[in-house]
Amino acid sequence: MNQTFRKDIQGLRGISVLLVVLYHTNTLFPGGFVGVDVFFVISGYVIMASLLREYQNNSSISLVNFISRRINRLLPASTVVVIFTLIASVFIFSPFSEQGQIARTSLSSTFFSANLYFVLQNSYSALINNPFRHMWSLGVEEQFYLLLIFAIILIIHFSRNKKTVLNRILGFAIVTGLFSFVINLIFAAGIRVLPLPTRIAFFSPFTRIWELQIGVIAAFVSARYLQHLKRSLTAEFLAVCGIALILFSALTFNSFTAFPGPYALVPTLGGLCVVLFSSHTRFIAGFLSSNPLKYLGD
């Protein structure tokens, strides 16, 4: 399978998006919000796999090219969404309170910081009927990308050879991922280290980085140990387990689940299994690469 573009990963994206959309219809998948967590794993994997290829080919990584690629990929579409939503909100929402809240959120959404805006709000009224609330996950991703690329640039600058660079990047991913997971557990449990701990647990990049770092680590594992792995029943079984974990969490979790917390391990580990092993399968790879799922992923 082409390692620069994996149709199975695109299909997994499609499943993730479908779970989130169906969750918001309030008809299916009460835990469908876990699609976002699977998406984080995918994003970490895809971005790190791309950076690894660039470094192996050029012995360097271009900060300017990385940022310009992110802007070109995301800004046009997000701008259209913001403008359209602002226009629609004039006809749908109250001009006395809701429209003002929406306008302020649109500014943070434009600069990929909606998640930080929601953390700083002093009441849940800032989230009610706010059509920009879905932009929070994009903010987490972009903030993570900036952290990752600057860390990598620094590691390259202060390292002597390729092996040292790669080991240090992997170490950075493991350490920051573990730290993020621990503070995620603290805040998701409602421990008041800071005000509104559960809000911080859900929206803060610091409590979500570990999910993206799982994907980063998966890119290293795949490149180092799984490149020449052949199709096998073991890979098929592990990929099936991954899909099962994602669907289990989507079906059994709900809005009362203390999330993310330890529960987020279920869909993220499911996503990890699929990312690592689906390209070495026949059944799961064929299912995920099917045109409907790939279309949704695209």
Coordinates of C-alpha atoms in Angstrom, one line a residue:
M1 CA 0.0 0.0 0.0
N2 CA 1.3 3.5 -0.8
Q3 CA 2.8 4.8 2.4
T4 CA 2.5 8.5 1.4
F5 CA -1.3 8.2 1.0
R6 CA -3.2 5.5 2.8
K7 CA -6.8 5.0 1.7
D8 CA -7.5 3.1 4.9
I9 CA -6.5 6.1 7.0
Q10 CA -8.8 8.2 4.9
G11 CA -11.6 5.7 5.5
L12 CA -10.9 5.8 9.2
R13 CA -11.3 9.6 9.0
G14 CA -14.6 9.0 7.4
I15 CA -15.8 6.8 10.2
S16 CA -14.6 9.4 12.8
V17 CA -16.5 12.2 11.1
L18 CA -19.6 10.1 10.7
L19 CA -19.6 9.2 14.4
V20 CA -19.5 12.9 15.4
V21 CA -22.2 13.9 13.0
L22 CA -24.5 11.1 14.1
Y23 CA -23.8 11.9 17.7
H24 CA -25.0 15.5 17.2
T25 CA -28.3 14.2 15.7
N26 CA -29.1 12.8 19.1
T27 CA -30.4 9.6 17.4
L28 CA -27.4 7.3 17.2
F29 CA -24.1 6.7 18.9
P30 CA -24.4 8.5 22.3
G31 CA -20.6 8.4 22.5
G32 CA -20.0 9.4 18.9
F33 CA -17.9 12.4 20.1
V34 CA -15.0 9.9 20.4
G35 CA -14.6 10.3 16.7
V36 CA -12.7 13.5 17.6
D37 CA -10.2 11.5 19.7
V38 CA -9.7 9.0 16.9
F39 CA -9.1 12.0 14.6
F40 CA -6.4 13.3 16.9
V41 CA -4.6 10.0 16.7
I42 CA -4.8 10.1 12.9
S43 CA -3.6 13.7 12.8
G44 CA -0.6 12.9 14.9
Y45 CA 0.3 9.9 12.8
V46 CA -0.1 11.6 9.4
I47 CA 1.8 14.8 10.3
M48 CA 4.7 12.9 11.9
A49 CA 4.9 10.4 9.1
S50 CA 5.2 13.3 6.7
L51 CA 7.9 15.0 8.7
L52 CA 9.8 11.8 9.0
R53 CA 9.8 11.4 5.3
E54 CA 11.0 14.9 4.8
Y55 CA 13.8 14.5 7.3
Q56 CA 14.9 11.2 5.9
N57 CA 15.0 12.7 2.4
N58 CA 16.5 16.1 3.1
S59 CA 18.2 15.7 6.6
S60 CA 16.2 18.8 7.6
I61 CA 12.7 20.1 8.0
S62 CA 11.5 23.4 6.7
L63 CA 9.6 25.5 9.2
V64 CA 8.3 27.9 6.6
N65 CA 7.1 25.1 4.3
F66 CA 5.4 23.3 7.2
I67 CA 3.5 26.4 8.3
S68 CA 2.6 27.4 4.7
R69 CA 1.2 23.9 4.1
R70 CA -1.0 24.1 7.2
I71 CA -2.3 27.5 6.2
N72 CA -3.0 26.5 2.6
R73 CA -4.8 23.3 3.8
L74 CA -7.0 24.8 6.5
L75 CA -7.4 28.6 6.2
P76 CA -9.5 28.7 3.0
A77 CA -12.0 26.2 4.2
S78 CA -12.2 27.5 7.7
T79 CA -12.7 31.1 6.4
V80 CA -15.6 30.0 4.3
V81 CA -17.1 28.3 7.4
V82 CA -16.7 31.3 9.6
I83 CA -18.2 33.8 7.0
F84 CA -21.1 31.5 6.2
T85 CA -21.9 30.8 9.8
L86 CA -21.8 34.5 10.7
I87 CA -24.2 35.4 7.9
A88 CA -26.5 32.5 8.9
S89 CA -26.4 33.5 12.6
V90 CA -28.0 36.9 11.7
F91 CA -31.1 35.2 10.6
I92 CA -31.2 32.4 13.2
F93 CA -30.0 33.7 16.6
S94 CA -31.1 36.5 18.9
P95 CA -29.4 39.8 18.3
F96 CA -29.4 40.6 22.1
S97 CA -27.0 38.0 23.4
E98 CA -26.3 35.1 21.1
Q99 CA -25.1 37.0 18.1
G100 CA -22.6 38.9 20.2
Q101 CA -21.3 35.6 21.6
I102 CA -21.1 34.1 18.2
A103 CA -19.2 37.1 16.8
R104 CA -16.6 36.9 19.5
T105 CA -16.2 33.2 19.0
S106 CA -15.8 33.7 15.3
L107 CA -12.7 35.8 15.9
S108 CA -11.0 33.0 18.0
S109 CA -12.1 30.4 15.4
T110 CA -10.4 32.4 12.7
F111 CA -7.1 32.2 14.6
F112 CA -7.6 28.5 15.5
S113 CA -8.0 29.3 19.2
A114 CA -11.7 28.6 19.8
N115 CA -10.8 25.9 22.4
L116 CA -8.9 28.5 24.5
Y117 CA -11.9 30.9 24.2
F118 CA -14.2 28.2 25.6
V119 CA -11.8 27.4 28.5
L120 CA -11.9 31.1 29.6
Q121 CA -15.7 31.5 29.6
N122 CA -17.2 31.7 33.0
S123 CA -20.4 29.8 32.2
Y124 CA -21.7 27.1 30.0
S125 CA -24.0 29.7 28.3
A126 CA -21.1 30.6 26.1
L127 CA -21.5 27.1 24.5
I128 CA -25.2 26.9 24.3
N129 CA -26.4 27.3 20.7
N130 CA -22.9 28.5 19.6
P131 CA -22.3 27.1 16.1
F132 CA -18.6 27.7 16.5
R133 CA -18.2 25.3 19.4
H134 CA -17.2 22.6 16.9
M135 CA -14.1 24.5 16.0
W136 CA -12.4 23.7 19.4
S137 CA -10.8 20.5 18.1
L138 CA -9.2 22.4 15.1
G139 CA -7.6 24.8 17.7
V140 CA -6.2 21.9 19.7
E141 CA -4.6 20.4 16.5
E142 CA -3.1 23.6 15.3
Q143 CA -1.6 24.4 18.7
F144 CA -0.1 21.0 18.8
Y145 CA 1.4 21.3 15.4
L146 CA 3.1 24.5 16.4
L147 CA 4.5 22.9 19.6
L148 CA 5.6 19.8 17.6
I149 CA 7.4 21.7 14.7
F150 CA 9.2 24.1 17.0
A151 CA 10.3 21.2 19.3
I152 CA 11.6 19.3 16.2
I153 CA 13.5 22.3 14.8
L154 CA 15.2 22.8 18.2
I155 CA 16.0 19.1 18.5
I156 CA 17.6 19.1 15.0
H157 CA 19.6 22.2 15.8
F158 CA 21.1 20.8 19.0
S159 CA 21.6 17.2 17.7
R160 CA 24.7 15.7 16.0
N161 CA 23.2 13.0 13.7
K162 CA 20.0 11.6 12.4
K163 CA 19.7 8.8 14.9
T164 CA 20.0 11.2 17.8
V165 CA 17.4 13.5 16.2
L166 CA 14.9 10.7 15.8
N167 CA 15.4 9.3 19.3
R168 CA 15.0 12.7 20.8
I169 CA 11.8 13.4 18.9
L170 CA 10.4 10.1 20.0
G171 CA 11.5 10.8 23.6
F172 CA 9.8 14.2 23.4
A173 CA 6.6 12.6 22.2
I174 CA 6.6 10.0 25.0
V175 CA 7.5 12.4 27.8
T176 CA 5.0 15.2 26.8
G177 CA 2.4 12.5 26.0
L178 CA 2.7 11.0 29.5
F179 CA 2.6 14.4 31.2
S180 CA -0.5 15.4 29.2
F181 CA -2.2 12.2 30.1
V182 CA -1.6 12.7 33.8
I183 CA -2.9 16.2 33.9
N184 CA -5.9 15.0 31.8
L185 CA -6.7 12.5 34.5
I186 CA -6.4 15.2 37.2
F187 CA -8.7 17.7 35.5
A188 CA -11.2 15.2 34.1
A189 CA -11.6 13.9 37.7
G190 CA -12.7 17.4 38.7
I191 CA -9.8 18.1 41.0
R192 CA -9.7 21.9 41.4
V193 CA -6.1 22.6 40.6
L194 CA -7.6 25.5 38.6
P195 CA -11.2 26.7 38.3
L196 CA -13.5 24.8 36.0
P197 CA -11.3 21.7 35.8
T198 CA -13.6 19.6 33.6
R199 CA -13.8 22.4 31.1
I200 CA -10.0 22.6 31.0
A201 CA -9.8 18.8 30.6
F202 CA -12.1 18.9 27.6
F203 CA -10.8 22.0 25.7
S204 CA -7.2 22.5 26.8
P205 CA -4.4 21.5 24.4
F206 CA -2.3 20.4 27.4
T207 CA -4.9 17.8 28.4
R208 CA -5.3 16.6 24.8
I209 CA -1.7 16.5 23.5
W210 CA -1.3 12.8 24.6
E211 CA -3.9 11.7 22.0
L212 CA -2.0 13.3 19.2
Q213 CA 1.3 12.1 20.6
I214 CA -0.1 8.5 20.4
G215 CA -0.3 9.1 16.6
V216 CA 3.2 10.6 16.6
I217 CA 4.6 7.5 18.4
A218 CA 2.7 5.3 15.9
A219 CA 4.5 6.9 13.0
F220 CA 7.8 6.0 14.6
V221 CA 6.7 2.4 15.3
S222 CA 5.4 2.0 11.8
A223 CA 8.5 3.4 10.2
R224 CA 11.0 1.4 12.4
Y225 CA 9.3 -1.9 12.9
L226 CA 6.3 -2.5 10.6
Q227 CA 7.4 -1.3 7.2
H228 CA 8.1 -4.9 6.0
L229 CA 5.3 -6.5 7.9
K230 CA 3.3 -8.8 5.7
R231 CA -0.4 -9.4 5.7
S232 CA -1.3 -11.8 8.5
L233 CA -4.2 -12.9 10.7
T234 CA -2.6 -11.3 13.7
A235 CA -2.6 -7.9 11.9
E236 CA -6.2 -8.5 10.8
F237 CA -7.2 -9.4 14.4
L238 CA -5.6 -6.3 15.9
A239 CA -7.2 -4.0 13.3
V240 CA -10.6 -5.6 14.0
C241 CA -10.0 -5.0 17.7
G242 CA -9.3 -1.4 17.0
I243 CA -12.5 -0.9 15.1
A244 CA -14.4 -2.8 17.9
L245 CA -12.9 -0.5 20.6
I246 CA -14.0 2.6 18.6
L247 CA -17.5 1.3 18.1
F248 CA -17.8 0.1 21.7
S249 CA -17.0 3.6 23.0
A250 CA -19.3 5.3 20.5
L251 CA -22.1 3.0 21.6
T252 CA -21.6 2.9 25.4
F253 CA -20.2 6.4 26.3
N254 CA -22.6 9.3 26.6
S255 CA -22.6 13.0 27.7
F256 CA -22.4 11.9 31.4
T257 CA -19.2 10.0 30.9
A258 CA -16.3 11.7 32.7
F259 CA -14.5 12.6 29.5
P260 CA -11.7 12.6 28.4
G261 CA -10.1 11.1 31.5
P262 CA -9.2 7.4 31.3
Y263 CA -12.2 6.6 29.1
A264 CA -10.5 8.4 26.2
L265 CA -7.9 5.5 26.2
V266 CA -10.6 3.2 24.6
P267 CA -11.1 5.0 21.3
T268 CA -7.5 6.3 21.0
L269 CA -6.1 2.8 21.5
G270 CA -8.6 1.6 19.0
G271 CA -7.4 4.2 16.5
L272 CA -3.8 3.3 17.2
C273 CA -4.5 -0.4 16.4
V274 CA -6.2 0.5 13.1
V275 CA -3.4 3.0 12.1
L276 CA -0.6 0.5 12.9
F277 CA -2.1 -2.6 11.4
S278 CA -4.9 -2.0 8.9
S279 CA -2.4 -1.5 6.0
H280 CA -1.2 -5.0 6.6
T281 CA -4.7 -6.6 6.3
R282 CA -7.0 -7.6 3.6
F283 CA -10.5 -7.4 5.1
I284 CA -10.1 -4.2 7.2
A285 CA -8.0 -2.4 4.6
G286 CA -10.6 -3.2 2.0
F287 CA -13.4 -2.0 4.2
L288 CA -11.8 1.2 5.1
S289 CA -10.6 1.9 1.6
S290 CA -14.2 1.5 0.2
N291 CA -15.4 4.5 -1.8
P292 CA -18.1 5.7 0.6
L293 CA -15.8 5.8 3.6
K294 CA -12.9 7.3 1.6
Y295 CA -15.4 9.9 0.2
L296 CA -16.4 10.9 3.7
G297 CA -12.7 11.1 4.7
D298 CA -11.9 13.3 1.7

